[in-house]
Amino acid sequence: MPNDIELFIDNRPVRVPAGSTILQACKAAGVDIPTLCHMEKVSSNASCGICVVELEGAKSLVRSCVQAASPGLKVQSASPRVMEARRTVTELLLANHPDDCLSCLRNNSCELQAIAERMGVRKKPFPRTRKPAKPDTIGLAIMRDNDKCILCGRCVAVCRETQGVSAIDFAGRGVRSHIAPFMDKALSQSVCVSCGLCTLVCPTGALTERDECDEVFAELYDPKKVVVVQTAPAIRASLGEALGLEPGSLVTGKMASALRRLGFDKVFDTQFTADLTIMEEGSELLHRLGNGGTLPMITSCSPGWINFIETFYPSLLPHLSSCKSPQQMFGALAKSYWAEKAGVDPASVVVVSIMPCTAKKHEAKRPEMRDAWLWWKEKGAESEPYFDVDYALTTRELARMIRRAGIDFAGLPEEDFDDPLGRSTGAATIFGATGGVMEAAARTAYELVTGKALPGIELEAVRGFDGIRDAELDMNGTKLKVAVAHTLKNARALLDGIAAGTSPYAFIEVMSCPGGCLGGGGQPVSTDWKKREARRQAIYREDRSLPERKSHDNPSVQVLYKEFLGKPLGHLSHELLHTEYKQRSV
Ligand code: SF4
Ligand code: SF4
Ligand code: SF4
């Protein structure tokens, strides 16, 4: 390429685009430089100092993540001086670090642990300089243990740059430096939206999801409980990766099989209620369009996004669809429709969700999410109040449960979900990727309005990883402009347009996480966009493989309306499937 430059890494020539860093040049040369603070597509503060390299003619070592590669530069990536410096940096980090590896959630997936091993650290020669920190464990979704924090700054950068939230920052100076929310409050008392992206990027166990595996095992061992599980669309494209299979492995059947072996009484699918969401949300959009309702209407299935708009843009709440997320629709139906149909006491039903998302833990415990209990109460049933969803586990937690139970995941047979809450269409599968809800809604809304199928069922314009994408649908002469955003920083740009009265859109999809749920904060720890792309491809493969690809074609959803709900937006739908949002004050 004309703009390429040539330099030398360990005496071997390599060509890279002008503007590359030395770290990128080393990667191109097949040299793996260790890093602890660097991240793809997020600015680096070069704080950790692990990635140092030696340049010919230079007195000091340089940090390869921020130093530009230049023509003719001669780089030594693993000279004795470099290796000694990296080992010393690691030993200094370990000086203030507890020796908790065996009981740490990040044992075996910790970058600090891996680097200490790689650097051959066998002792801790430096004394501790920091006072032990008190863990912050009161939140429903995210746990913090600043004792394990190495001040790499990744969490601060991702929260500010990717999410535009800035819930946490550096605080204190010198040995008192630490990461904290405003005024050193607990994270759950800050503007944090529980998206969990910080847990994805944290190299250590300093930021993790609230682990609920023990509680779920206890429910599974309780003979008085009927434990049913639902799995979000994106899990089938990422669980295999969490268990050592290739990124992008599609493990739908093995996942169902593993869940049965863990002891779940019924293995259902959140995709069933993703299809239902399209029926309800599509009808709501058409109703708003036909009756002068608030537009643009914005999707409401991503709970980090709901926390964000409730915190930062409360005046725009009327734009949200009143539909609950598919997780919450499922919980309400499992403890009403399904419990009644199966003749099971709803108070004994435990609903466990497997989600790509830490914010789902928070959503499940919103005080208003007890609609099945209210529905039974109105029918005269007496019991203590219960939530519609009892536990929301992340992909990482399910992977830990499968490992703990000693299940040979790769060798499992493929099994189907149980009926009726396990049947779904390709439209539901693509909820797992940014743009998927919009495409699924278009497949149904277009057909409902025009009586014809959407030409070329795949809506390419809303696919991909660009931050904001838009499209125009022509419905019998009515042009409908729609937009899709992933990450909250991009959502902010669309909300600012609505607030300014300049938004040209009728319908907007927002997903909190990079790439949508496939890049959710509860997914296997990685910020590698190639892995996200592999998961995305897997989701679209699944869509193409399913017999039905439009939500309104789901036969079990049709039966649900016929025998229980009546019609979309009907009285029972409002009772069980819709909700209200309110300003969140912190
Ligand atoms: S954060 Fe890493 S190094 Fe620290 S205790 Fe946990 S596994 Fe060990
Ligand atoms: S969970 Fe999300 S919003 Fe909260 S601190 Fe982490 S990145 Fe920021
Ligand atoms: S909490 Fe984790 S990501 Fe944040 S600075 Fe500490 S080690 Fe880095």
mmCIF file of N, CA and C in Angstrom, residues 408-475:
data_model
loop_
_atom_site.group_PDB
_atom_site.id
_atom_site.type_symbol
_atom_site.label_atom_id
_atom_site.label_comp_id
_atom_site.label_asym_id
_atom_site.label_seq_id
_atom_site.Cartn_x
_atom_site.Cartn_y
_atom_site.Cartn_z
ATOM 1 N N ASP A 408 -19.473 -32.481 30.109
ATOM 2 C CA ASP A 408 -18.607 -32.404 28.922
ATOM 3 C C ASP A 408 -19.403 -31.709 27.814
ATOM 4 N N PHE A 409 -19.334 -30.385 27.793
ATOM 5 C CA PHE A 409 -20.210 -29.601 26.919
ATOM 6 C C PHE A 409 -20.014 -29.969 25.448
ATOM 7 N N ALA A 410 -18.754 -30.050 25.024
ATOM 8 C CA ALA A 410 -18.488 -30.299 23.595
ATOM 9 C C ALA A 410 -19.077 -31.638 23.151
ATOM 10 N N GLY A 411 -19.152 -32.600 24.077
ATOM 11 C CA GLY A 411 -19.634 -33.930 23.697
ATOM 12 C C GLY A 411 -21.139 -34.108 23.841
ATOM 13 N N LEU A 412 -21.857 -33.048 24.226
ATOM 14 C CA LEU A 412 -23.306 -33.192 24.460
ATOM 15 C C LEU A 412 -24.084 -33.376 23.153
ATOM 16 N N PRO A 413 -25.191 -34.118 23.208
ATOM 17 C CA PRO A 413 -26.057 -34.184 22.023
ATOM 18 C C PRO A 413 -26.859 -32.893 21.884
ATOM 19 N N GLU A 414 -27.392 -32.663 20.693
ATOM 20 C CA GLU A 414 -28.252 -31.484 20.466
ATOM 21 C C GLU A 414 -29.667 -31.833 20.923
ATOM 22 N N GLU A 415 -30.262 -30.968 21.728
ATOM 23 C CA GLU A 415 -31.649 -31.206 22.160
ATOM 24 C C GLU A 415 -32.493 -29.978 21.855
ATOM 25 N N ASP A 416 -33.830 -30.178 21.821
ATOM 26 C CA ASP A 416 -34.745 -29.061 21.553
ATOM 27 C C ASP A 416 -35.185 -28.403 22.858
ATOM 28 N N PHE A 417 -35.742 -27.202 22.728
ATOM 29 C CA PHE A 417 -36.380 -26.548 23.874
ATOM 30 C C PHE A 417 -37.719 -27.226 24.142
ATOM 31 N N ASP A 418 -38.260 -26.965 25.341
ATOM 32 C CA ASP A 418 -39.591 -27.478 25.664
ATOM 33 C C ASP A 418 -40.655 -26.550 25.090
ATOM 34 N N ASP A 419 -41.836 -27.124 24.856
ATOM 35 C CA ASP A 419 -42.990 -26.335 24.397
ATOM 36 C C ASP A 419 -43.807 -25.899 25.602
ATOM 37 N N PRO A 420 -44.632 -24.864 25.561
ATOM 38 C CA PRO A 420 -44.820 -23.997 24.396
ATOM 39 C C PRO A 420 -43.919 -22.763 24.428
ATOM 40 N N LEU A 421 -43.226 -22.514 25.557
ATOM 41 C CA LEU A 421 -42.464 -21.260 25.648
ATOM 42 C C LEU A 421 -41.057 -21.411 25.073
ATOM 43 N N GLY A 422 -40.860 -22.461 24.272
ATOM 44 C CA GLY A 422 -39.525 -22.674 23.713
ATOM 45 C C GLY A 422 -39.470 -22.518 22.211
ATOM 46 N N ARG A 423 -40.614 -22.230 21.608
ATOM 47 C CA ARG A 423 -40.653 -22.156 20.143
ATOM 48 C C ARG A 423 -40.371 -20.731 19.681
ATOM 49 N N SER A 424 -39.579 -20.570 18.635
ATOM 50 C CA SER A 424 -39.280 -19.204 18.177
ATOM 51 C C SER A 424 -38.912 -19.184 16.710
ATOM 52 N N THR A 425 -38.749 -17.970 16.199
ATOM 53 C CA THR A 425 -38.439 -17.785 14.782
ATOM 54 C C THR A 425 -37.062 -17.131 14.623
ATOM 55 N N GLY A 426 -36.615 -17.057 13.373
ATOM 56 C CA GLY A 426 -35.337 -16.386 13.087
ATOM 57 C C GLY A 426 -35.376 -14.920 13.479
ATOM 58 N N ALA A 427 -36.547 -14.313 13.409
ATOM 59 C CA ALA A 427 -36.668 -12.901 13.781
ATOM 60 C C ALA A 427 -36.289 -12.707 15.249
ATOM 61 N N ALA A 428 -36.600 -13.688 16.070
ATOM 62 C CA ALA A 428 -36.261 -13.598 17.493
ATOM 63 C C ALA A 428 -34.764 -13.793 17.707
ATOM 64 N N THR A 429 -34.158 -14.694 16.922
ATOM 65 C CA THR A 429 -32.718 -14.931 17.073
ATOM 66 C C THR A 429 -31.927 -13.651 16.853
ATOM 67 N N ILE A 430 -32.332 -12.865 15.840
ATOM 68 C CA ILE A 430 -31.496 -11.702 15.504
ATOM 69 C C ILE A 430 -31.636 -10.562 16.518
ATOM 70 N N PHE A 431 -32.500 -10.714 17.516
ATOM 71 C CA PHE A 431 -32.504 -9.763 18.641
ATOM 72 C C PHE A 431 -31.107 -9.685 19.281
ATOM 73 N N GLY A 432 -30.314 -10.745 19.108
ATOM 74 C CA GLY A 432 -29.004 -10.794 19.754
ATOM 75 C C GLY A 432 -27.976 -9.878 19.147
ATOM 76 N N ALA A 433 -28.259 -9.327 17.959
ATOM 77 C CA ALA A 433 -27.294 -8.445 17.288
ATOM 78 C C ALA A 433 -27.881 -7.046 17.169
ATOM 79 N N THR A 434 -27.062 -6.020 17.253
ATOM 80 C CA THR A 434 -27.554 -4.677 17.040
ATOM 81 C C THR A 434 -28.259 -4.590 15.681
ATOM 82 N N GLY A 435 -29.419 -3.982 15.660
ATOM 83 C CA GLY A 435 -30.210 -3.895 14.422
ATOM 84 C C GLY A 435 -31.237 -5.001 14.301
ATOM 85 N N GLY A 436 -31.096 -6.035 15.147
ATOM 86 C CA GLY A 436 -31.961 -7.213 15.018
ATOM 87 C C GLY A 436 -33.412 -6.938 15.372
ATOM 88 N N VAL A 437 -33.648 -6.148 16.423
ATOM 89 C CA VAL A 437 -35.031 -5.864 16.805
ATOM 90 C C VAL A 437 -35.706 -5.066 15.683
ATOM 91 N N MET A 438 -34.967 -4.108 15.142
ATOM 92 C CA MET A 438 -35.522 -3.294 14.054
ATOM 93 C C MET A 438 -35.866 -4.165 12.850
ATOM 94 N N GLU A 439 -34.943 -5.058 12.492
ATOM 95 C CA GLU A 439 -35.179 -5.909 11.330
ATOM 96 C C GLU A 439 -36.364 -6.844 11.580
ATOM 97 N N ALA A 440 -36.422 -7.402 12.780
ATOM 98 C CA ALA A 440 -37.537 -8.299 13.119
ATOM 99 C C ALA A 440 -38.856 -7.526 13.075
ATOM 100 N N ALA A 441 -38.850 -6.299 13.597
ATOM 101 C CA ALA A 441 -40.072 -5.481 13.595
ATOM 102 C C ALA A 441 -40.470 -5.154 12.160
ATOM 103 N N ALA A 442 -39.477 -4.853 11.321
ATOM 104 C CA ALA A 442 -39.775 -4.511 9.923
ATOM 105 C C ALA A 442 -40.401 -5.708 9.203
ATOM 106 N N ARG A 443 -39.861 -6.909 9.460
ATOM 107 C CA ARG A 443 -40.401 -8.108 8.798
ATOM 108 C C ARG A 443 -41.902 -8.256 9.096
ATOM 109 N N THR A 444 -42.298 -7.939 10.329
ATOM 110 C CA THR A 444 -43.703 -8.113 10.711
ATOM 111 C C THR A 444 -44.554 -6.892 10.352
ATOM 112 N N ALA A 445 -44.065 -5.689 10.724
ATOM 113 C CA ALA A 445 -44.884 -4.482 10.510
ATOM 114 C C ALA A 445 -45.173 -4.274 9.021
ATOM 115 N N TYR A 446 -44.153 -4.500 8.184
ATOM 116 C CA TYR A 446 -44.332 -4.305 6.750
ATOM 117 C C TYR A 446 -45.460 -5.209 6.238
ATOM 118 N N GLU A 447 -45.437 -6.446 6.699
ATOM 119 C CA GLU A 447 -46.429 -7.412 6.222
ATOM 120 C C GLU A 447 -47.825 -7.088 6.759
ATOM 121 N N LEU A 448 -47.876 -6.623 8.022
ATOM 122 C CA LEU A 448 -49.183 -6.283 8.598
ATOM 123 C C LEU A 448 -49.810 -5.095 7.855
ATOM 124 N N VAL A 449 -48.961 -4.124 7.466
ATOM 125 C CA VAL A 449 -49.490 -2.912 6.827
ATOM 126 C C VAL A 449 -49.786 -3.132 5.349
ATOM 127 N N THR A 450 -48.850 -3.785 4.646
ATOM 128 C CA THR A 450 -48.991 -3.877 3.184
ATOM 129 C C THR A 450 -49.658 -5.177 2.739
ATOM 130 N N GLY A 451 -49.705 -6.159 3.646
ATOM 131 C CA GLY A 451 -50.233 -7.466 3.248
ATOM 132 C C GLY A 451 -49.243 -8.251 2.407
ATOM 133 N N LYS A 452 -48.021 -7.686 2.229
ATOM 134 C CA LYS A 452 -46.983 -8.369 1.443
ATOM 135 C C LYS A 452 -45.748 -8.583 2.314
ATOM 136 N N ALA A 453 -44.938 -9.597 1.949
ATOM 137 C CA ALA A 453 -43.709 -9.837 2.709
ATOM 138 C C ALA A 453 -42.684 -8.757 2.376
ATOM 139 N N LEU A 454 -41.856 -8.390 3.383
ATOM 140 C CA LEU A 454 -40.784 -7.420 3.157
ATOM 141 C C LEU A 454 -39.897 -7.940 2.026
ATOM 142 N N PRO A 455 -39.700 -7.129 0.965
ATOM 143 C CA PRO A 455 -38.890 -7.632 -0.159
ATOM 144 C C PRO A 455 -37.491 -7.992 0.331
ATOM 145 N N GLY A 456 -37.041 -9.202 0.070
ATOM 146 C CA GLY A 456 -35.732 -9.640 0.545
ATOM 147 C C GLY A 456 -35.732 -9.569 2.057
ATOM 148 N N ILE A 457 -36.116 -10.624 2.729
ATOM 149 C CA ILE A 457 -36.425 -10.595 4.166
ATOM 150 C C ILE A 457 -35.309 -9.981 5.029
ATOM 151 N N GLU A 458 -34.078 -9.950 4.501
ATOM 152 C CA GLU A 458 -32.960 -9.438 5.308
ATOM 153 C C GLU A 458 -32.770 -7.937 5.060
ATOM 154 N N LEU A 459 -32.815 -7.156 6.133
ATOM 155 C CA LEU A 459 -32.745 -5.697 6.025
ATOM 156 C C LEU A 459 -31.292 -5.266 6.266
ATOM 157 N N GLU A 460 -30.506 -5.336 5.175
ATOM 158 C CA GLU A 460 -29.060 -5.105 5.291
ATOM 159 C C GLU A 460 -28.716 -3.734 5.870
ATOM 160 N N ALA A 461 -29.532 -2.723 5.559
ATOM 161 C CA ALA A 461 -29.194 -1.343 5.960
ATOM 162 C C ALA A 461 -29.045 -1.190 7.473
ATOM 163 N N VAL A 462 -29.716 -2.035 8.245
ATOM 164 C CA VAL A 462 -29.607 -1.874 9.705
ATOM 165 C C VAL A 462 -28.643 -2.890 10.333
ATOM 166 N N ARG A 463 -27.957 -3.664 9.487
ATOM 167 C CA ARG A 463 -26.996 -4.632 10.026
ATOM 168 C C ARG A 463 -25.606 -4.000 10.144
ATOM 169 N N GLY A 464 -24.716 -4.683 10.850
ATOM 170 C CA GLY A 464 -23.321 -4.224 10.931
ATOM 171 C C GLY A 464 -23.019 -3.550 12.252
ATOM 172 N N PHE A 465 -21.791 -3.007 12.336
ATOM 173 C CA PHE A 465 -21.309 -2.446 13.602
ATOM 174 C C PHE A 465 -21.118 -0.933 13.570
ATOM 175 N N ASP A 466 -21.575 -0.247 12.509
ATOM 176 C CA ASP A 466 -21.491 1.220 12.548
ATOM 177 C C ASP A 466 -22.327 1.711 13.728
ATOM 178 N N GLY A 467 -21.879 2.758 14.397
ATOM 179 C CA GLY A 467 -22.523 3.205 15.637
ATOM 180 C C GLY A 467 -23.988 3.541 15.474
ATOM 181 N N ILE A 468 -24.322 4.256 14.392
ATOM 182 C CA ILE A 468 -25.727 4.603 14.102
ATOM 183 C C ILE A 468 -25.983 4.258 12.639
ATOM 184 N N ARG A 469 -27.038 3.516 12.409
ATOM 185 C CA ARG A 469 -27.420 3.188 11.020
ATOM 186 C C ARG A 469 -28.881 3.558 10.836
ATOM 187 N N ASP A 470 -29.267 3.920 9.613
ATOM 188 C CA ASP A 470 -30.694 4.172 9.403
ATOM 189 C C ASP A 470 -31.183 3.611 8.079
ATOM 190 N N ALA A 471 -32.485 3.580 7.922
ATOM 191 C CA ALA A 471 -33.097 3.020 6.719
ATOM 192 C C ALA A 471 -34.455 3.678 6.526
ATOM 193 N N GLU A 472 -34.978 3.538 5.307
ATOM 194 C CA GLU A 472 -36.320 4.061 5.050
ATOM 195 C C GLU A 472 -37.185 2.912 4.541
ATOM 196 N N LEU A 473 -38.308 2.704 5.211
ATOM 197 C CA LEU A 473 -39.229 1.652 4.770
ATOM 198 C C LEU A 473 -40.391 2.316 4.046
ATOM 199 N N ASP A 474 -40.727 1.771 2.888
ATOM 200 C CA ASP A 474 -41.869 2.311 2.135
ATOM 201 C C ASP A 474 -43.048 1.367 2.348
ATOM 202 N N MET A 475 -44.020 1.802 3.160
ATOM 203 C CA MET A 475 -45.165 0.946 3.464
ATOM 204 C C MET A 475 -46.378 1.477 2.715
#
